């Protein structure tokens, strides 16, 4: 089966159209004001309504409060919440119970010890996103265009579905799959010509390269 691809950080109708044509499995919307990919709830609703059936709509949030999540989930038709902050396993479980939506928890990896947190989150989340750890002092928890040492997770098996993120591009995604065995991939900056500016040709090339791998 071809790997499932998530294109994250969509902020314009043209981005959604490109994702729809590409065969990607997930469309991600970022609710984080510091990000160049940030969208308002109104923007996200408009874009989410354009996403075709069969493509999962994912809201990426960072340490969001219940009030923020209430507003997002009330107005944007979603299939999943992606938690990309410092949410504890208890908070993940709380959000999953409160909103009745599948939850993906992002965890940053830079060294072997970073993998030790995964089991606790695996127990409460529906999916795990294994991402490159943001550099110290970075404004963004993800979407920095950085990868990590993929050999750290080579041959790893987890009980929940997981997704690989961090510095993926059309050029290196086949190698990433070969090194890690990932069958789900998340890309944002790797299909952009500038921060927040998605390119339809790069989206198409990324999904095709992942599928060919």
PDB file of C-alpha atoms in Angstrom:
ATOM      1  CA  UNK A   1       0.000   0.000   0.000  1.00  0.00           C
ATOM      2  CA  UNK A   2       1.309   3.450  -0.895  1.00  0.00           C
ATOM      3  CA  UNK A   3       2.378   5.604   2.060  1.00  0.00           C
ATOM      4  CA  UNK A   4      -0.216   8.069   3.325  1.00  0.00           C
ATOM      5  CA  UNK A   5       0.883  11.685   3.029  1.00  0.00           C
ATOM      6  CA  UNK A   6      -0.175  14.693   5.093  1.00  0.00           C
ATOM      7  CA  UNK A   7       0.344  18.135   3.595  1.00  0.00           C
ATOM      8  CA  UNK A   8       0.364  20.565   6.516  1.00  0.00           C
ATOM      9  CA  UNK A   9       0.039  24.326   6.716  1.00  0.00           C
ATOM     10  CA  UNK A  10      -2.563  24.948   4.012  1.00  0.00           C
ATOM     11  CA  UNK A  11      -3.723  28.540   3.969  1.00  0.00           C
ATOM     12  CA  UNK A  12      -5.147  29.239   0.488  1.00  0.00           C
ATOM     13  CA  UNK A  13      -7.774  27.626  -1.748  1.00  0.00           C
ATOM     14  CA  UNK A  14      -5.061  26.836  -4.315  1.00  0.00           C
ATOM     15  CA  UNK A  15      -3.226  24.806  -1.653  1.00  0.00           C
ATOM     16  CA  UNK A  16      -6.324  22.696  -0.998  1.00  0.00           C
ATOM     17  CA  UNK A  17      -6.867  22.194  -4.724  1.00  0.00           C
ATOM     18  CA  UNK A  18      -3.273  20.996  -5.107  1.00  0.00           C
ATOM     19  CA  UNK A  19      -3.661  18.562  -2.207  1.00  0.00           C
ATOM     20  CA  UNK A  20      -6.948  17.284  -3.619  1.00  0.00           C
ATOM     21  CA  UNK A  21      -5.327  16.539  -6.977  1.00  0.00           C
ATOM     22  CA  UNK A  22      -2.193  14.994  -5.487  1.00  0.00           C
ATOM     23  CA  UNK A  23      -3.676  11.964  -3.768  1.00  0.00           C
ATOM     24  CA  UNK A  24      -2.581  13.063  -0.281  1.00  0.00           C
ATOM     25  CA  UNK A  25      -4.494  11.471   2.599  1.00  0.00           C
ATOM     26  CA  UNK A  26      -4.482  14.377   5.064  1.00  0.00           C
ATOM     27  CA  UNK A  27      -4.885  18.171   4.823  1.00  0.00           C
ATOM     28  CA  UNK A  28      -3.471  20.113   7.767  1.00  0.00           C
ATOM     29  CA  UNK A  29      -4.408  23.574   9.038  1.00  0.00           C
ATOM     30  CA  UNK A  30      -2.201  25.432  11.501  1.00  0.00           C
ATOM     31  CA  UNK A  31      -3.712  27.410  14.379  1.00  0.00           C
ATOM     32  CA  UNK A  32      -0.583  29.022  15.804  1.00  0.00           C
ATOM     33  CA  UNK A  33      -0.143  32.790  15.421  1.00  0.00           C
ATOM     34  CA  UNK A  34       3.671  32.650  15.305  1.00  0.00           C
ATOM     35  CA  UNK A  35       3.600  30.410  12.243  1.00  0.00           C
ATOM     36  CA  UNK A  36       3.730  31.818   8.686  1.00  0.00           C
ATOM     37  CA  UNK A  37       1.119  29.133   7.950  1.00  0.00           C
ATOM     38  CA  UNK A  38      -1.338  30.306  10.606  1.00  0.00           C
ATOM     39  CA  UNK A  39      -5.007  30.534   9.613  1.00  0.00           C
ATOM     40  CA  UNK A  40      -7.984  32.094  11.346  1.00  0.00           C
ATOM     41  CA  UNK A  41     -10.973  29.974  12.237  1.00  0.00           C
ATOM     42  CA  UNK A  42     -12.956  31.612   9.422  1.00  0.00           C
ATOM     43  CA  UNK A  43     -10.209  30.874   6.893  1.00  0.00           C
ATOM     44  CA  UNK A  44      -9.878  27.298   8.092  1.00  0.00           C
ATOM     45  CA  UNK A  45     -13.615  26.708   7.829  1.00  0.00           C
ATOM     46  CA  UNK A  46     -13.681  27.930   4.239  1.00  0.00           C
ATOM     47  CA  UNK A  47     -10.695  25.772   3.318  1.00  0.00           C
ATOM     48  CA  UNK A  48     -11.917  22.688   5.178  1.00  0.00           C
ATOM     49  CA  UNK A  49     -15.212  22.808   3.308  1.00  0.00           C
ATOM     50  CA  UNK A  50     -13.230  22.555   0.064  1.00  0.00           C
ATOM     51  CA  UNK A  51     -11.436  19.363   1.100  1.00  0.00           C
ATOM     52  CA  UNK A  52     -12.864  16.349  -0.743  1.00  0.00           C
ATOM     53  CA  UNK A  53     -14.325  13.332   1.017  1.00  0.00           C
ATOM     54  CA  UNK A  54     -11.683  10.788   1.874  1.00  0.00           C
ATOM     55  CA  UNK A  55      -9.042  13.364   2.791  1.00  0.00           C
ATOM     56  CA  UNK A  56      -8.755  13.807   6.566  1.00  0.00           C
ATOM     57  CA  UNK A  57      -8.884  17.391   7.835  1.00  0.00           C
ATOM     58  CA  UNK A  58      -6.419  17.986  10.662  1.00  0.00           C
ATOM     59  CA  UNK A  59      -6.124  20.989  12.997  1.00  0.00           C
ATOM     60  CA  UNK A  60      -2.622  21.599  14.341  1.00  0.00           C
ATOM     61  CA  UNK A  61      -2.646  23.407  17.692  1.00  0.00           C
ATOM     62  CA  UNK A  62       0.072  24.256  20.212  1.00  0.00           C
ATOM     63  CA  UNK A  63      -0.811  24.123  23.922  1.00  0.00           C
ATOM     64  CA  UNK A  64      -4.369  25.143  23.071  1.00  0.00           C
ATOM     65  CA  UNK A  65      -6.866  25.938  25.830  1.00  0.00           C
ATOM     66  CA  UNK A  66     -10.332  24.414  25.964  1.00  0.00           C
ATOM     67  CA  UNK A  67     -11.759  27.769  24.908  1.00  0.00           C
ATOM     68  CA  UNK A  68      -9.562  27.832  21.809  1.00  0.00           C
ATOM     69  CA  UNK A  69     -10.386  24.247  20.935  1.00  0.00           C
ATOM     70  CA  UNK A  70     -14.094  24.858  21.561  1.00  0.00           C
ATOM     71  CA  UNK A  71     -14.040  27.695  19.024  1.00  0.00           C
ATOM     72  CA  UNK A  72     -12.112  25.719  16.423  1.00  0.00           C
ATOM     73  CA  UNK A  73     -14.127  22.519  16.674  1.00  0.00           C
ATOM     74  CA  UNK A  74     -17.454  24.373  16.725  1.00  0.00           C
ATOM     75  CA  UNK A  75     -16.813  26.058  13.393  1.00  0.00           C
ATOM     76  CA  UNK A  76     -14.330  23.964  11.418  1.00  0.00           C
ATOM     77  CA  UNK A  77     -15.342  20.494  10.177  1.00  0.00           C
ATOM     78  CA  UNK A  78     -12.441  18.336  11.347  1.00  0.00           C
ATOM     79  CA  UNK A  79     -11.406  14.695  11.381  1.00  0.00           C
ATOM     80  CA  UNK A  80      -8.431  14.933  13.740  1.00  0.00           C
ATOM     81  CA  UNK A  81      -6.627  17.171  16.222  1.00  0.00           C
ATOM     82  CA  UNK A  82      -2.826  17.365  16.125  1.00  0.00           C
ATOM     83  CA  UNK A  83      -1.210  18.483  19.370  1.00  0.00           C
ATOM     84  CA  UNK A  84       2.173  20.027  18.698  1.00  0.00           C
ATOM     85  CA  UNK A  85       3.025  21.649  22.017  1.00  0.00           C
ATOM     86  CA  UNK A  86       4.073  20.454  25.453  1.00  0.00           C
ATOM     87  CA  UNK A  87       0.790  18.704  26.174  1.00  0.00           C
ATOM     88  CA  UNK A  88       1.110  15.993  28.824  1.00  0.00           C
ATOM     89  CA  UNK A  89      -0.342  12.502  28.318  1.00  0.00           C
ATOM     90  CA  UNK A  90      -3.111  13.519  30.735  1.00  0.00           C
ATOM     91  CA  UNK A  91      -3.957  16.550  28.612  1.00  0.00           C
ATOM     92  CA  UNK A  92      -3.979  14.443  25.455  1.00  0.00           C
ATOM     93  CA  UNK A  93      -6.458  12.037  27.041  1.00  0.00           C
ATOM     94  CA  UNK A  94      -8.582  14.948  28.262  1.00  0.00           C
ATOM     95  CA  UNK A  95      -8.762  16.536  24.796  1.00  0.00           C
ATOM     96  CA  UNK A  96      -9.570  13.219  23.152  1.00  0.00           C
ATOM     97  CA  UNK A  97     -12.429  12.604  25.573  1.00  0.00           C
ATOM     98  CA  UNK A  98     -13.784  16.160  25.418  1.00  0.00           C
ATOM     99  CA  UNK A  99     -13.965  16.503  21.632  1.00  0.00           C
ATOM    100  CA  UNK A 100     -14.558  12.939  20.494  1.00  0.00           C
ATOM    101  CA  UNK A 101     -12.006  13.330  17.707  1.00  0.00           C
ATOM    102  CA  UNK A 102      -8.918  11.216  17.037  1.00  0.00           C
ATOM    103  CA  UNK A 103      -5.814  12.888  18.431  1.00  0.00           C
ATOM    104  CA  UNK A 104      -2.300  12.838  17.010  1.00  0.00           C
ATOM    105  CA  UNK A 105       0.500  13.856  19.380  1.00  0.00           C
ATOM    106  CA  UNK A 106       3.701  15.278  17.930  1.00  0.00           C
ATOM    107  CA  UNK A 107       6.959  14.421  19.692  1.00  0.00           C
ATOM    108  CA  UNK A 108      10.326  15.934  18.837  1.00  0.00           C
ATOM    109  CA  UNK A 109      13.337  13.681  18.421  1.00  0.00           C
ATOM    110  CA  UNK A 110      17.001  14.631  18.394  1.00  0.00           C
ATOM    111  CA  UNK A 111      18.631  11.809  20.382  1.00  0.00           C
ATOM    112  CA  UNK A 112      17.749   8.293  21.590  1.00  0.00           C
ATOM    113  CA  UNK A 113      16.445   9.489  24.978  1.00  0.00           C
ATOM    114  CA  UNK A 114      13.718  11.493  23.227  1.00  0.00           C
ATOM    115  CA  UNK A 115      12.059   8.232  22.203  1.00  0.00           C
ATOM    116  CA  UNK A 116      11.441   7.306  25.836  1.00  0.00           C
ATOM    117  CA  UNK A 117       8.378   9.583  25.999  1.00  0.00           C
ATOM    118  CA  UNK A 118       6.556   7.803  23.190  1.00  0.00           C
ATOM    119  CA  UNK A 119       4.998   4.884  25.163  1.00  0.00           C
ATOM    120  CA  UNK A 120       3.163   7.206  27.569  1.00  0.00           C
ATOM    121  CA  UNK A 121       1.613   9.107  24.660  1.00  0.00           C
ATOM    122  CA  UNK A 122       0.995   5.939  22.680  1.00  0.00           C
ATOM    123  CA  UNK A 123      -1.312   4.840  25.476  1.00  0.00           C
ATOM    124  CA  UNK A 124      -3.606   7.871  25.109  1.00  0.00           C
ATOM    125  CA  UNK A 125      -3.258   9.153  21.524  1.00  0.00           C
ATOM    126  CA  UNK A 126      -4.642   7.662  18.314  1.00  0.00           C
ATOM    127  CA  UNK A 127      -1.505   8.443  16.343  1.00  0.00           C
ATOM    128  CA  UNK A 128       2.040   9.609  17.056  1.00  0.00           C
ATOM    129  CA  UNK A 129       3.912  12.146  14.925  1.00  0.00           C
ATOM    130  CA  UNK A 130       7.667  11.612  15.170  1.00  0.00           C
ATOM    131  CA  UNK A 131       9.182  14.975  14.261  1.00  0.00           C
ATOM    132  CA  UNK A 132      12.576  16.652  14.435  1.00  0.00           C
ATOM    133  CA  UNK A 133      12.982  18.422  17.759  1.00  0.00           C
ATOM    134  CA  UNK A 134      12.898  22.178  17.335  1.00  0.00           C
ATOM    135  CA  UNK A 135      16.213  23.943  18.024  1.00  0.00           C
ATOM    136  CA  UNK A 136      16.527  25.662  21.395  1.00  0.00           C
ATOM    137  CA  UNK A 137      14.875  29.065  21.236  1.00  0.00           C
ATOM    138  CA  UNK A 138      13.027  28.310  17.971  1.00  0.00           C
ATOM    139  CA  UNK A 139       9.766  30.200  17.510  1.00  0.00           C
ATOM    140  CA  UNK A 140       8.047  27.186  15.944  1.00  0.00           C
ATOM    141  CA  UNK A 141       7.694  23.689  17.422  1.00  0.00           C
ATOM    142  CA  UNK A 142       7.688  22.228  13.898  1.00  0.00           C
ATOM    143  CA  UNK A 143       7.803  23.274  10.264  1.00  0.00           C
ATOM    144  CA  UNK A 144      11.430  24.326  10.593  1.00  0.00           C
ATOM    145  CA  UNK A 145      12.661  22.285   7.652  1.00  0.00           C
ATOM    146  CA  UNK A 146      14.961  20.197   9.858  1.00  0.00           C
ATOM    147  CA  UNK A 147      15.301  16.433   9.886  1.00  0.00           C
ATOM    148  CA  UNK A 148      16.708  14.147  12.576  1.00  0.00           C
ATOM    149  CA  UNK A 149      18.884  11.038  12.435  1.00  0.00           C
ATOM    150  CA  UNK A 150      16.447   8.562  10.910  1.00  0.00           C
ATOM    151  CA  UNK A 151      18.519   5.599  12.067  1.00  0.00           C
ATOM    152  CA  UNK A 152      17.263   6.373  15.600  1.00  0.00           C
ATOM    153  CA  UNK A 153      13.899   4.882  14.684  1.00  0.00           C
ATOM    154  CA  UNK A 154      14.976   2.310  12.094  1.00  0.00           C
ATOM    155  CA  UNK A 155      13.084  -0.916  12.709  1.00  0.00           C
ATOM    156  CA  UNK A 156      11.017   0.576  15.544  1.00  0.00           C
ATOM    157  CA  UNK A 157       7.497  -0.769  15.941  1.00  0.00           C
ATOM    158  CA  UNK A 158       4.765   1.025  17.854  1.00  0.00           C
ATOM    159  CA  UNK A 159       1.272  -0.178  18.672  1.00  0.00           C
ATOM    160  CA  UNK A 160      -0.369   2.957  17.266  1.00  0.00           C
ATOM    161  CA  UNK A 161      -0.109   4.343  13.728  1.00  0.00           C
ATOM    162  CA  UNK A 162       2.726   6.837  13.447  1.00  0.00           C
ATOM    163  CA  UNK A 163       3.812   9.512  11.019  1.00  0.00           C
ATOM    164  CA  UNK A 164       7.295  10.755  10.137  1.00  0.00           C
ATOM    165  CA  UNK A 165       7.939  14.504   9.906  1.00  0.00           C
ATOM    166  CA  UNK A 166      10.866  16.879   9.812  1.00  0.00           C
ATOM    167  CA  UNK A 167      12.798  18.166   6.822  1.00  0.00           C
ATOM    168  CA  UNK A 168      11.102  15.907   4.284  1.00  0.00           C
ATOM    169  CA  UNK A 169      11.231  16.910   0.609  1.00  0.00           C
ATOM    170  CA  UNK A 170      10.383  15.307  -2.739  1.00  0.00           C
ATOM    171  CA  UNK A 171      14.105  14.530  -3.049  1.00  0.00           C
ATOM    172  CA  UNK A 172      14.632  12.725   0.274  1.00  0.00           C
ATOM    173  CA  UNK A 173      11.268  11.140   1.059  1.00  0.00           C
ATOM    174  CA  UNK A 174      12.147   7.816  -0.585  1.00  0.00           C
ATOM    175  CA  UNK A 175      15.320   7.602   1.507  1.00  0.00           C
ATOM    176  CA  UNK A 176      13.359   8.514   4.638  1.00  0.00           C
ATOM    177  CA  UNK A 177      10.916   5.672   3.989  1.00  0.00           C
ATOM    178  CA  UNK A 178      13.757   3.230   3.333  1.00  0.00           C
ATOM    179  CA  UNK A 179      15.592   4.235   6.535  1.00  0.00           C
ATOM    180  CA  UNK A 180      12.596   4.309   8.873  1.00  0.00           C
ATOM    181  CA  UNK A 181       9.920   2.065   7.398  1.00  0.00           C
ATOM    182  CA  UNK A 182       7.419   4.910   7.749  1.00  0.00           C
ATOM    183  CA  UNK A 183       4.137   4.423   5.932  1.00  0.00           C
ATOM    184  CA  UNK A 184       2.805   7.871   6.841  1.00  0.00           C
ATOM    185  CA  UNK A 185       4.627  11.135   6.123  1.00  0.00           C
ATOM    186  CA  UNK A 186       3.991  14.743   7.076  1.00  0.00           C
ATOM    187  CA  UNK A 187       5.419  17.602   5.019  1.00  0.00           C
ATOM    188  CA  UNK A 188       5.079  21.367   5.227  1.00  0.00           C
ATOM    189  CA  UNK A 189       8.128  23.494   4.416  1.00  0.00           C
ATOM    190  CA  UNK A 190       9.433  20.819   2.022  1.00  0.00           C
ATOM    191  CA  UNK A 191       6.692  21.640  -0.492  1.00  0.00           C
ATOM    192  CA  UNK A 192       7.044  25.430  -0.248  1.00  0.00           C
ATOM    193  CA  UNK A 193       8.879  28.040  -2.322  1.00  0.00           C
ATOM    194  CA  UNK A 194       8.910  30.392   0.710  1.00  0.00           C
ATOM    195  CA  UNK A 195       7.592  30.074   4.284  1.00  0.00           C
ATOM    196  CA  UNK A 196       3.845  29.446   4.024  1.00  0.00           C
ATOM    197  CA  UNK A 197       3.819  29.459   0.199  1.00  0.00           C
ATOM    198  CA  UNK A 198       2.856  25.979  -0.994  1.00  0.00           C
ATOM    199  CA  UNK A 199       3.753  24.931  -4.535  1.00  0.00           C
ATOM    200  CA  UNK A 200       1.372  22.600  -6.376  1.00  0.00           C
ATOM    201  CA  UNK A 201       4.220  21.035  -8.359  1.00  0.00           C
ATOM    202  CA  UNK A 202       6.165  20.204  -5.181  1.00  0.00           C
ATOM    203  CA  UNK A 203       3.067  18.719  -3.519  1.00  0.00           C
ATOM    204  CA  UNK A 204       2.492  16.533  -6.581  1.00  0.00           C
ATOM    205  CA  UNK A 205       6.172  15.508  -6.700  1.00  0.00           C
ATOM    206  CA  UNK A 206       6.258  14.690  -2.983  1.00  0.00           C
ATOM    207  CA  UNK A 207       3.202  12.430  -3.061  1.00  0.00           C
ATOM    208  CA  UNK A 208       4.456  10.748  -6.241  1.00  0.00           C
ATOM    209  CA  UNK A 209       7.927  10.172  -4.776  1.00  0.00           C
ATOM    210  CA  UNK A 210       6.445   8.719  -1.595  1.00  0.00           C
ATOM    211  CA  UNK A 211       4.202   6.436  -3.613  1.00  0.00           C
ATOM    212  CA  UNK A 212       7.066   5.255  -5.807  1.00  0.00           C
ATOM    213  CA  UNK A 213       9.146   4.379  -2.747  1.00  0.00           C
TER     214      UNK A 213
END
